[in-house]
Amino acid sequence: MSRTLIIAEHDGQDLNPSTAKCANCAAAMGQEYDIVVMGSAIADVAGQATTIDGAGTVIAIDAEHLANPLASNHASEVVAMADGYSHILGPSTTYGRDLMPRIAALLGVNQVSDISAVEGPHHFKRPIYAGNAIVDVQAPEAVKLVATVRVASWKALESTGSASVEDRPAAVSASLHTRYIDLQSGGGERPDLQTANRVISGGRALASKENFDLIYDLADLMGAGAGASRAAVDAGYCPNDMQVGQTGKIIAPDLYIAFGISGAIQHITGIKDAGTIVAVNKDADAPIFEVADIGLTADLFNVIPEMKELLG
Ligand SMILES: Cc1cc2nc3c(=O)[nH]c(=O)nc-3n(C[C@H](O)[C@H](O)[C@H](O)COP(=O)(O)OP(=O)(O)OC[C@H]3O[C@@H](n4cnc5c(N)ncnc54)[C@H](O)[C@@H]3O)c2cc1C
């Protein structure tokens, strides 16, 4: 038995591209794979999953208590169906980072985190020390592999597949010890940071919550996601789900623009897979210029209004 189960991430309407990236990772391992979609009223999302290239079966588990991404409910469901699979993969997004360790613990195995490259079905590479070193991981073949896939390292597979959907009832009832209450997200209607093609970020230099409106306005004009450095988050200028970096989100947009961000290694680790990095910083010696494709030594309080005027 050598088959992979991929856990689909979605918001109830759209399948997150992280699912097709996990599929790419499974394909690189030479594995056949199925996709499980858990949620409530998920026929559309399951339909989207069927188009991922090479998907075997899309298993749709539709139940009210699975509507929200509560790890305690989703993990039990995955564990109940784990028997037929040698590998279980999920994305290294907030959802996957919450869910996969719980699955691993329930199965009594260690988790392999952040697979960034594949050498074989049990042989991977993953970054450590904020991306400063790459470690070679050899997982034991006799043990079920539970892993997260570093979504910034993988392209989504094409959507030319035509898998079938298998509807299954939930195998496990709702957990009694955890309840879903609310999702509070700072991003508003802006594109999700981890899937946005463009991201505009601000750092400590913004100097206040009010000034962060400059970042939001520019992001909105460019149809971009809005991000921040940890210093900006810690100072309370913006919500912490906007944090990019080692202890925030690892992102890989086509375009990343950093305003007033120094370029600490913990920040760079979150953006080094971005296509084009643009940095605006007053200090010509700021380390961010070492990784930037385009650098502008300038005051952000002059540059952003000029950009807004040009775009507006
Ligand atoms: C374990 C650990 C984990 C961490 N995780 C993260 C993480 O996930 N993400 C993260 O971002 N950081 C993280 N950090 C923090 C990181 O080390 C830095 O402290 C942080 O990134 C600095 O944020 P900053 O660049 O906004 O602020 P600063 O380092 O203070 O830089 C501000 C920059 O703004 C420039 N500037 C000032 N005024 C202007 C102006 N008007 N116009 C243009 N430029 C201007 C300055 O020249 C300076 O370069 C972590 C640290 C540790 C120890």
mmCIF file of C-alpha atoms and ligand atoms in Angstrom:
data_model
loop_
_atom_site.group_PDB
_atom_site.id
_atom_site.type_symbol
_atom_site.label_atom_id
_atom_site.label_comp_id
_atom_site.label_asym_id
_atom_site.label_seq_id
_atom_site.Cartn_x
_atom_site.Cartn_y
_atom_site.Cartn_z
ATOM 1 C CA MET A 1 0.000 0.000 0.000
ATOM 2 C CA SER A 2 1.614 3.202 -1.145
ATOM 3 C CA ARG A 3 -0.928 5.919 -1.673
ATOM 4 C CA THR A 4 -1.232 9.503 -0.477
ATOM 5 C CA LEU A 5 -4.186 11.252 1.076
ATOM 6 C CA ILE A 6 -4.202 15.023 0.572
ATOM 7 C CA ILE A 7 -6.252 17.190 2.858
ATOM 8 C CA ALA A 8 -8.013 19.927 0.931
ATOM 9 C CA GLU A 9 -8.099 23.446 2.308
ATOM 10 C CA HIS A 10 -11.056 25.649 1.371
ATOM 11 C CA ASP A 11 -13.295 28.402 2.690
ATOM 12 C CA GLY A 12 -16.567 26.649 1.900
ATOM 13 C CA GLN A 13 -16.670 28.122 -1.608
ATOM 14 C CA ASP A 14 -13.247 28.039 -3.182
ATOM 15 C CA LEU A 15 -10.566 25.409 -3.018
ATOM 16 C CA ASN A 16 -7.332 26.940 -1.745
ATOM 17 C CA PRO A 17 -4.434 26.614 -4.244
ATOM 18 C CA SER A 18 -2.444 24.939 -1.456
ATOM 19 C CA THR A 19 -4.336 21.717 -2.279
ATOM 20 C CA ALA A 20 -2.960 21.570 -5.831
ATOM 21 C CA LYS A 21 0.501 22.378 -4.437
ATOM 22 C CA CYS A 22 0.288 19.413 -2.053
ATOM 23 C CA ALA A 23 -0.759 17.326 -5.063
ATOM 24 C CA ASN A 24 2.389 18.465 -6.874
ATOM 25 C CA CYS A 25 4.464 17.320 -3.900
ATOM 26 C CA ALA A 26 2.712 13.915 -3.876
ATOM 27 C CA ALA A 27 3.313 13.581 -7.626
ATOM 28 C CA ALA A 28 7.014 14.366 -7.102
ATOM 29 C CA MET A 29 7.129 11.438 -4.654
ATOM 30 C CA GLY A 30 5.761 9.253 -7.446
ATOM 31 C CA GLN A 31 2.633 8.665 -5.392
ATOM 32 C CA GLU A 32 -0.947 8.159 -6.510
ATOM 33 C CA TYR A 33 -3.207 10.311 -4.422
ATOM 34 C CA ASP A 34 -6.760 10.958 -3.294
ATOM 35 C CA ILE A 35 -8.068 14.232 -1.904
ATOM 36 C CA VAL A 36 -10.372 14.548 1.073
ATOM 37 C CA VAL A 37 -12.643 17.578 1.262
ATOM 38 C CA MET A 38 -14.273 18.103 4.658
ATOM 39 C CA GLY A 39 -16.952 20.682 5.322
ATOM 40 C CA SER A 40 -20.636 21.432 4.995
ATOM 41 C CA ALA A 41 -22.338 21.960 1.599
ATOM 42 C CA ILE A 42 -19.075 21.246 -0.172
ATOM 43 C CA ALA A 43 -20.266 19.826 -3.488
ATOM 44 C CA ASP A 44 -18.786 22.789 -5.402
ATOM 45 C CA VAL A 45 -15.450 22.618 -3.632
ATOM 46 C CA ALA A 46 -15.239 18.854 -4.161
ATOM 47 C CA GLY A 47 -15.974 19.520 -7.850
ATOM 48 C CA GLN A 48 -13.023 21.914 -8.010
ATOM 49 C CA ALA A 49 -10.775 19.288 -6.432
ATOM 50 C CA THR A 50 -11.692 16.763 -9.130
ATOM 51 C CA THR A 51 -9.927 18.936 -11.718
ATOM 52 C CA ILE A 52 -6.504 18.703 -10.065
ATOM 53 C CA ASP A 53 -4.240 16.747 -12.394
ATOM 54 C CA GLY A 54 -3.796 13.113 -11.415
ATOM 55 C CA ALA A 55 -6.234 13.059 -8.506
ATOM 56 C CA GLY A 56 -7.613 9.534 -7.980
ATOM 57 C CA THR A 57 -10.782 9.952 -5.931
ATOM 58 C CA VAL A 58 -12.083 13.068 -4.245
ATOM 59 C CA ILE A 59 -13.642 11.963 -0.970
ATOM 60 C CA ALA A 60 -16.276 14.457 0.136
ATOM 61 C CA ILE A 61 -17.286 14.298 3.788
ATOM 62 C CA ASP A 62 -20.207 16.638 4.263
ATOM 63 C CA ALA A 63 -21.355 17.257 7.817
ATOM 64 C CA GLU A 64 -22.428 20.323 9.740
ATOM 65 C CA HIS A 65 -19.813 19.887 12.463
ATOM 66 C CA LEU A 66 -17.074 19.922 9.796
ATOM 67 C CA ALA A 67 -18.197 23.301 8.401
ATOM 68 C CA ASN A 68 -15.501 25.234 10.234
ATOM 69 C CA PRO A 69 -11.809 24.342 10.153
ATOM 70 C CA LEU A 70 -11.700 23.009 13.693
ATOM 71 C CA ALA A 71 -8.671 20.745 13.954
ATOM 72 C CA SER A 72 -10.224 18.517 16.605
ATOM 73 C CA ASN A 73 -13.083 17.532 14.267
ATOM 74 C CA HIS A 74 -11.096 17.374 11.026
ATOM 75 C CA ALA A 75 -8.217 15.394 12.543
ATOM 76 C CA SER A 76 -10.485 12.639 13.904
ATOM 77 C CA GLU A 77 -12.098 12.284 10.502
ATOM 78 C CA VAL A 78 -8.756 11.946 8.717
ATOM 79 C CA VAL A 79 -7.494 9.429 11.265
ATOM 80 C CA ALA A 80 -10.657 7.351 10.756
ATOM 81 C CA MET A 81 -9.839 7.002 7.049
ATOM 82 C CA ALA A 82 -6.047 6.787 7.345
ATOM 83 C CA ASP A 83 -5.746 3.008 7.046
ATOM 84 C CA GLY A 84 -5.553 2.857 3.270
ATOM 85 C CA TYR A 85 -2.755 5.419 3.013
ATOM 86 C CA SER A 86 0.992 5.370 3.422
ATOM 87 C CA HIS A 87 1.275 9.192 3.292
ATOM 88 C CA ILE A 88 -0.990 11.981 4.554
ATOM 89 C CA LEU A 89 -0.150 15.467 3.315
ATOM 90 C CA GLY A 90 -1.505 18.871 4.268
ATOM 91 C CA PRO A 91 -0.398 22.430 3.508
ATOM 92 C CA SER A 92 1.941 24.435 5.744
ATOM 93 C CA THR A 93 -0.715 27.153 5.981
ATOM 94 C CA THR A 94 -2.382 28.188 9.238
ATOM 95 C CA TYR A 95 -4.986 25.461 8.651
ATOM 96 C CA GLY A 96 -2.421 22.735 7.982
ATOM 97 C CA ARG A 97 -0.112 23.779 10.796
ATOM 98 C CA ASP A 98 -3.038 23.482 13.180
ATOM 99 C CA LEU A 99 -4.367 20.209 11.804
ATOM 100 C CA MET A 100 -1.423 18.031 10.803
ATOM 101 C CA PRO A 101 0.359 17.761 14.191
ATOM 102 C CA ARG A 102 -2.920 16.599 15.706
ATOM 103 C CA ILE A 103 -3.287 13.922 13.034
ATOM 104 C CA ALA A 104 0.306 12.818 13.613
ATOM 105 C CA ALA A 105 -0.214 12.667 17.370
ATOM 106 C CA LEU A 106 -3.432 10.650 17.047
ATOM 107 C CA LEU A 107 -1.636 8.214 14.750
ATOM 108 C CA GLY A 108 1.338 8.033 17.120
ATOM 109 C CA VAL A 109 3.902 9.191 14.542
ATOM 110 C CA ASN A 110 6.226 12.164 14.166
ATOM 111 C CA GLN A 111 5.345 14.843 11.664
ATOM 112 C CA VAL A 112 7.682 15.890 8.870
ATOM 113 C CA SER A 113 7.270 19.651 8.476
ATOM 114 C CA ASP A 114 7.633 21.994 5.527
ATOM 115 C CA ILE A 115 8.678 19.654 2.725
ATOM 116 C CA SER A 116 10.303 21.949 0.167
ATOM 117 C CA ALA A 117 11.776 19.325 -2.177
ATOM 118 C CA VAL A 118 11.413 15.601 -2.739
ATOM 119 C CA GLU A 119 14.225 13.103 -3.298
ATOM 120 C CA GLY A 120 12.009 10.019 -2.943
ATOM 121 C CA PRO A 121 8.797 8.852 -1.257
ATOM 122 C CA HIS A 122 10.488 8.990 2.165
ATOM 123 C CA HIS A 123 13.363 11.347 1.460
ATOM 124 C CA PHE A 124 12.811 15.095 1.590
ATOM 125 C CA LYS A 125 14.409 18.458 2.026
ATOM 126 C CA ARG A 126 13.160 21.154 4.366
ATOM 127 C CA PRO A 127 14.524 24.528 5.458
ATOM 128 C CA ILE A 128 15.699 25.145 9.029
ATOM 129 C CA TYR A 129 17.222 28.091 10.898
ATOM 130 C CA ALA A 130 14.960 30.572 9.129
ATOM 131 C CA GLY A 131 15.921 29.131 5.746
ATOM 132 C CA ASN A 132 19.662 29.458 6.353
ATOM 133 C CA ALA A 133 20.194 25.700 6.118
ATOM 134 C CA ILE A 134 18.417 22.911 4.274
ATOM 135 C CA VAL A 135 18.104 19.622 6.105
ATOM 136 C CA ASP A 136 17.841 16.231 4.467
ATOM 137 C CA VAL A 137 15.065 14.183 6.051
ATOM 138 C CA GLN A 138 14.890 10.409 5.677
ATOM 139 C CA ALA A 139 11.600 9.147 7.110
ATOM 140 C CA PRO A 140 11.205 5.465 8.088
ATOM 141 C CA GLU A 141 9.398 3.543 5.365
ATOM 142 C CA ALA A 142 7.531 1.245 7.726
ATOM 143 C CA VAL A 143 5.753 4.137 9.420
ATOM 144 C CA LYS A 144 2.853 6.167 8.039
ATOM 145 C CA LEU A 145 4.138 9.541 6.903
ATOM 146 C CA VAL A 146 2.276 12.637 8.076
ATOM 147 C CA ALA A 147 3.748 15.814 6.627
ATOM 148 C CA THR A 148 3.138 19.445 5.815
ATOM 149 C CA VAL A 149 4.095 20.756 2.391
ATOM 150 C CA ARG A 150 5.834 24.142 2.234
ATOM 151 C CA VAL A 151 3.376 25.755 -0.149
ATOM 152 C CA ALA A 152 5.768 28.567 -1.131
ATOM 153 C CA SER A 153 8.099 25.924 -2.631
ATOM 154 C CA TRP A 154 5.579 24.226 -4.919
ATOM 155 C CA LYS A 155 3.601 25.301 -7.946
ATOM 156 C CA ALA A 156 -0.030 24.266 -8.125
ATOM 157 C CA LEU A 157 -0.679 21.361 -10.502
ATOM 158 C CA GLU A 158 -2.738 22.146 -13.587
ATOM 159 C CA SER A 159 -6.541 21.875 -13.452
ATOM 160 C CA THR A 160 -7.030 19.459 -16.319
ATOM 161 C CA GLY A 161 -7.993 16.367 -14.304
ATOM 162 C CA SER A 162 -11.381 14.675 -14.054
ATOM 163 C CA ALA A 163 -11.452 12.592 -10.894
ATOM 164 C CA SER A 164 -14.665 11.169 -9.479
ATOM 165 C CA VAL A 165 -16.271 12.211 -6.202
ATOM 166 C CA GLU A 166 -17.109 9.705 -3.501
ATOM 167 C CA ASP A 167 -19.531 11.036 -0.883
ATOM 168 C CA ARG A 168 -19.014 9.600 2.572
ATOM 169 C CA PRO A 169 -20.800 10.285 5.854
ATOM 170 C CA ALA A 170 -18.709 11.573 8.746
ATOM 171 C CA ALA A 171 -17.180 8.662 10.627
ATOM 172 C CA VAL A 172 -16.735 10.536 13.897
ATOM 173 C CA SER A 173 -19.164 12.815 15.699
ATOM 174 C CA ALA A 174 -18.336 16.362 16.775
ATOM 175 C CA SER A 175 -15.744 16.737 19.517
ATOM 176 C CA LEU A 176 -17.246 17.841 22.804
ATOM 177 C CA HIS A 177 -14.192 19.570 24.223
ATOM 178 C CA THR A 178 -13.711 22.211 21.527
ATOM 179 C CA ARG A 179 -16.243 24.576 20.030
ATOM 180 C CA TYR A 180 -15.887 26.909 17.072
ATOM 181 C CA ILE A 181 -16.852 30.434 18.067
ATOM 182 C CA ASP A 182 -15.683 32.942 15.508
ATOM 183 C CA LEU A 183 -13.078 33.756 12.895
ATOM 184 C CA GLN A 184 -11.507 37.173 13.257
ATOM 185 C CA SER A 185 -9.347 38.144 10.366
ATOM 186 C CA GLY A 186 -7.548 41.450 9.913
ATOM 187 C CA GLY A 187 -7.234 41.190 6.161
ATOM 188 C CA GLY A 188 -10.808 42.240 5.375
ATOM 189 C CA GLU A 189 -11.722 41.697 1.750
ATOM 190 C CA ARG A 190 -8.123 41.788 0.549
ATOM 191 C CA PRO A 191 -6.570 38.735 -1.086
ATOM 192 C CA ASP A 192 -5.300 36.085 1.288
ATOM 193 C CA LEU A 193 -1.596 36.683 1.983
ATOM 194 C CA GLN A 194 -0.580 33.110 1.260
ATOM 195 C CA THR A 195 -2.219 32.960 -2.139
ATOM 196 C CA ALA A 196 -2.072 36.608 -3.291
ATOM 197 C CA ASN A 197 -0.102 37.339 -6.460
ATOM 198 C CA ARG A 198 0.945 40.709 -5.042
ATOM 199 C CA VAL A 199 1.669 41.680 -1.462
ATOM 200 C CA ILE A 200 2.376 45.162 -0.062
ATOM 201 C CA SER A 201 3.998 45.155 3.387
ATOM 202 C CA GLY A 202 4.867 47.784 5.947
ATOM 203 C CA GLY A 203 7.358 47.800 8.781
ATOM 204 C CA ARG A 204 8.131 49.671 11.972
ATOM 205 C CA ALA A 205 8.821 52.795 9.897
ATOM 206 C CA LEU A 206 5.078 53.287 9.391
ATOM 207 C CA ALA A 207 5.141 54.446 13.023
ATOM 208 C CA SER A 208 1.398 54.234 13.785
ATOM 209 C CA LYS A 209 -1.799 52.298 13.186
ATOM 210 C CA GLU A 210 -3.226 55.307 11.325
ATOM 211 C CA ASN A 211 -0.235 55.462 8.974
ATOM 212 C CA PHE A 212 -0.795 51.805 8.080
ATOM 213 C CA ASP A 213 -3.780 53.053 6.044
ATOM 214 C CA LEU A 214 -1.128 54.019 3.468
ATOM 215 C CA ILE A 215 -0.299 50.313 3.062
ATOM 216 C CA TYR A 216 -3.980 49.296 2.929
ATOM 217 C CA ASP A 217 -4.838 51.999 0.375
ATOM 218 C CA LEU A 218 -1.975 51.033 -1.896
ATOM 219 C CA ALA A 219 -2.775 47.319 -1.525
ATOM 220 C CA ASP A 220 -6.385 48.016 -2.514
ATOM 221 C CA LEU A 221 -5.349 50.070 -5.526
ATOM 222 C CA MET A 222 -3.105 47.223 -6.676
ATOM 223 C CA GLY A 223 -5.474 44.374 -5.788
ATOM 224 C CA ALA A 224 -2.799 43.122 -3.407
ATOM 225 C CA GLY A 225 -2.690 41.444 -0.020
ATOM 226 C CA ALA A 226 -1.391 43.517 2.913
ATOM 227 C CA GLY A 227 1.461 42.246 5.074
ATOM 228 C CA ALA A 228 3.713 43.508 7.841
ATOM 229 C CA SER A 229 6.941 42.904 9.684
ATOM 230 C CA ARG A 230 6.845 41.540 13.187
ATOM 231 C CA ALA A 231 7.978 44.876 14.577
ATOM 232 C CA ALA A 232 4.903 46.535 13.056
ATOM 233 C CA VAL A 233 2.640 43.821 14.463
ATOM 234 C CA ASP A 234 4.249 43.927 17.916
ATOM 235 C CA ALA A 235 3.850 47.708 17.980
ATOM 236 C CA GLY A 236 0.111 47.242 17.385
ATOM 237 C CA TYR A 237 0.071 48.982 14.011
ATOM 238 C CA CYS A 238 -1.761 46.049 12.396
ATOM 239 C CA PRO A 239 -3.232 42.619 13.268
ATOM 240 C CA ASN A 240 -0.847 39.698 13.774
ATOM 241 C CA ASP A 241 -2.341 37.589 10.962
ATOM 242 C CA MET A 242 -0.602 40.067 8.651
ATOM 243 C CA GLN A 243 2.868 39.094 9.900
ATOM 244 C CA VAL A 244 5.204 37.779 7.230
ATOM 245 C CA GLY A 245 8.251 35.747 8.154
ATOM 246 C CA GLN A 246 9.624 32.923 10.214
ATOM 247 C CA THR A 247 6.988 33.201 12.932
ATOM 248 C CA GLY A 248 4.354 34.604 10.587
ATOM 249 C CA LYS A 249 3.343 33.567 7.100
ATOM 250 C CA ILE A 250 5.679 32.169 4.468
ATOM 251 C CA ILE A 251 4.527 33.624 1.175
ATOM 252 C CA ALA A 252 5.495 33.428 -2.487
ATOM 253 C CA PRO A 253 3.694 36.208 -4.399
ATOM 254 C CA ASP A 254 4.830 37.229 -7.879
ATOM 255 C CA LEU A 255 5.460 40.729 -6.519
ATOM 256 C CA TYR A 256 6.390 41.727 -2.963
ATOM 257 C CA ILE A 257 6.832 45.388 -2.036
ATOM 258 C CA ALA A 258 8.344 46.168 1.382
ATOM 259 C CA PHE A 259 8.029 49.689 2.786
ATOM 260 C CA GLY A 260 10.245 50.605 5.733
ATOM 261 C CA ILE A 261 11.270 47.030 6.488
ATOM 262 C CA SER A 262 14.942 46.513 7.384
ATOM 263 C CA GLY A 263 15.199 42.950 6.065
ATOM 264 C CA ALA A 264 15.980 40.907 9.186
ATOM 265 C CA ILE A 265 16.635 37.248 8.366
ATOM 266 C CA GLN A 266 13.407 36.241 10.117
ATOM 267 C CA HIS A 267 11.465 38.469 7.717
ATOM 268 C CA ILE A 268 13.406 37.415 4.615
ATOM 269 C CA THR A 269 12.683 33.745 5.292
ATOM 270 C CA GLY A 270 9.010 34.525 4.686
ATOM 271 C CA ILE A 271 9.541 36.147 1.273
ATOM 272 C CA LYS A 272 12.532 34.519 -0.359
ATOM 273 C CA ASP A 273 10.350 32.557 -2.780
ATOM 274 C CA ALA A 274 8.648 35.751 -4.027
ATOM 275 C CA GLY A 275 9.058 36.440 -7.751
ATOM 276 C CA THR A 276 10.146 40.090 -7.657
ATOM 277 C CA ILE A 277 11.040 41.824 -4.400
ATOM 278 C CA VAL A 278 10.865 45.615 -4.300
ATOM 279 C CA ALA A 279 12.185 47.474 -1.255
ATOM 280 C CA VAL A 280 11.723 51.105 -0.265
ATOM 281 C CA ASN A 281 13.942 52.147 2.627
ATOM 282 C CA LYS A 282 15.549 55.390 3.748
ATOM 283 C CA ASP A 283 18.773 53.599 4.686
ATOM 284 C CA ALA A 284 20.897 52.637 1.660
ATOM 285 C CA ASP A 285 22.659 50.010 3.820
ATOM 286 C CA ALA A 286 19.459 48.241 4.921
ATOM 287 C CA PRO A 287 19.904 44.454 4.508
ATOM 288 C CA ILE A 288 16.675 44.160 2.536
ATOM 289 C CA PHE A 289 18.508 45.659 -0.447
ATOM 290 C CA GLU A 290 20.676 42.495 -0.557
ATOM 291 C CA VAL A 291 17.651 40.402 -1.540
ATOM 292 C CA ALA A 292 15.622 43.046 -3.387
ATOM 293 C CA ASP A 293 15.387 42.865 -7.176
ATOM 294 C CA ILE A 294 14.487 46.545 -7.222
ATOM 295 C CA GLY A 295 15.539 48.898 -4.431
ATOM 296 C CA LEU A 296 14.636 52.515 -3.839
ATOM 297 C CA THR A 297 16.496 54.536 -1.224
ATOM 298 C CA ALA A 298 13.714 56.911 -0.300
ATOM 299 C CA ASP A 299 11.212 57.971 2.323
ATOM 300 C CA LEU A 300 8.091 55.815 2.168
ATOM 301 C CA PHE A 301 5.950 58.787 3.190
ATOM 302 C CA ASN A 302 6.906 60.402 -0.119
ATOM 303 C CA VAL A 303 6.862 57.268 -2.275
ATOM 304 C CA ILE A 304 3.459 55.841 -1.319
ATOM 305 C CA PRO A 305 1.462 59.041 -2.037
ATOM 306 C CA GLU A 306 3.250 59.327 -5.392
ATOM 307 C CA MET A 307 2.403 55.717 -6.232
ATOM 308 C CA LYS A 308 -1.209 56.256 -5.177
ATOM 309 C CA GLU A 309 -1.430 59.274 -7.445
ATOM 310 C CA LEU A 310 0.014 57.336 -10.375
ATOM 311 C CA LEU A 311 -2.294 54.361 -9.839
ATOM 312 C CA GLY A 312 -5.399 56.306 -8.806
HETATM 313 C C1 LIG B 1 12.668 34.136 16.895
HETATM 314 C C2 LIG B 1 12.334 35.364 16.094
HETATM 315 C C3 LIG B 1 11.341 35.289 15.140
HETATM 316 C C4 LIG B 1 11.027 36.420 14.379
HETATM 317 N N1 LIG B 1 10.051 36.318 13.419
HETATM 318 C C5 LIG B 1 9.820 37.384 12.616
HETATM 319 C C6 LIG B 1 8.861 37.295 11.554
HETATM 320 O O1 LIG B 1 8.184 36.284 11.354
HETATM 321 N N2 LIG B 1 8.696 38.369 10.766
HETATM 322 C C7 LIG B 1 9.402 39.535 10.947
HETATM 323 O O2 LIG B 1 9.187 40.482 10.175
HETATM 324 N N3 LIG B 1 10.286 39.639 11.947
HETATM 325 C C8 LIG B 1 10.502 38.606 12.794
HETATM 326 N N4 LIG B 1 11.383 38.743 13.814
HETATM 327 C C9 LIG B 1 11.886 40.094 14.126
HETATM 328 C C10 LIG B 1 13.037 40.542 13.259
HETATM 329 O O3 LIG B 1 14.264 40.083 13.816
HETATM 330 C C11 LIG B 1 13.071 42.075 13.165
HETATM 331 O O4 LIG B 1 13.153 42.609 14.456
HETATM 332 C C12 LIG B 1 11.868 42.686 12.461
HETATM 333 O O5 LIG B 1 11.645 42.046 11.228
HETATM 334 C C13 LIG B 1 12.142 44.159 12.211
HETATM 335 O O6 LIG B 1 11.013 44.766 11.661
HETATM 336 P P1 LIG B 1 11.154 46.077 10.777
HETATM 337 O O7 LIG B 1 12.060 45.802 9.631
HETATM 338 O O8 LIG B 1 9.790 46.570 10.509
HETATM 339 O O9 LIG B 1 11.807 47.117 11.806
HETATM 340 P P2 LIG B 1 13.269 47.726 11.870
HETATM 341 O O10 LIG B 1 14.290 46.661 11.922
HETATM 342 O O11 LIG B 1 13.225 48.716 12.965
HETATM 343 O O12 LIG B 1 13.451 48.453 10.474
HETATM 344 C C14 LIG B 1 12.747 49.595 10.095
HETATM 345 C C15 LIG B 1 13.334 50.028 8.764
HETATM 346 O O13 LIG B 1 12.594 51.130 8.292
HETATM 347 C C16 LIG B 1 13.512 52.039 7.666
HETATM 348 N N5 LIG B 1 12.842 53.356 7.699
HETATM 349 C C17 LIG B 1 12.617 54.164 8.771
HETATM 350 N N6 LIG B 1 11.913 55.234 8.399
HETATM 351 C C18 LIG B 1 11.671 55.115 7.059
HETATM 352 C C19 LIG B 1 10.957 55.885 6.115
HETATM 353 N N7 LIG B 1 10.303 57.008 6.472
HETATM 354 N N8 LIG B 1 10.916 55.455 4.826
HETATM 355 C C20 LIG B 1 11.550 54.330 4.437
HETATM 356 N N9 LIG B 1 12.240 53.540 5.312
HETATM 357 C C21 LIG B 1 12.284 53.931 6.612
HETATM 358 C C22 LIG B 1 14.766 51.969 8.490
HETATM 359 O O14 LIG B 1 15.877 52.383 7.730
HETATM 360 C C23 LIG B 1 14.798 50.464 8.841
HETATM 361 O O15 LIG B 1 15.541 49.754 7.892
HETATM 362 C C24 LIG B 1 11.706 37.644 14.588
HETATM 363 C C25 LIG B 1 12.722 37.694 15.559
HETATM 364 C C26 LIG B 1 13.023 36.583 16.303
HETATM 365 C C27 LIG B 1 14.125 36.662 17.317
#
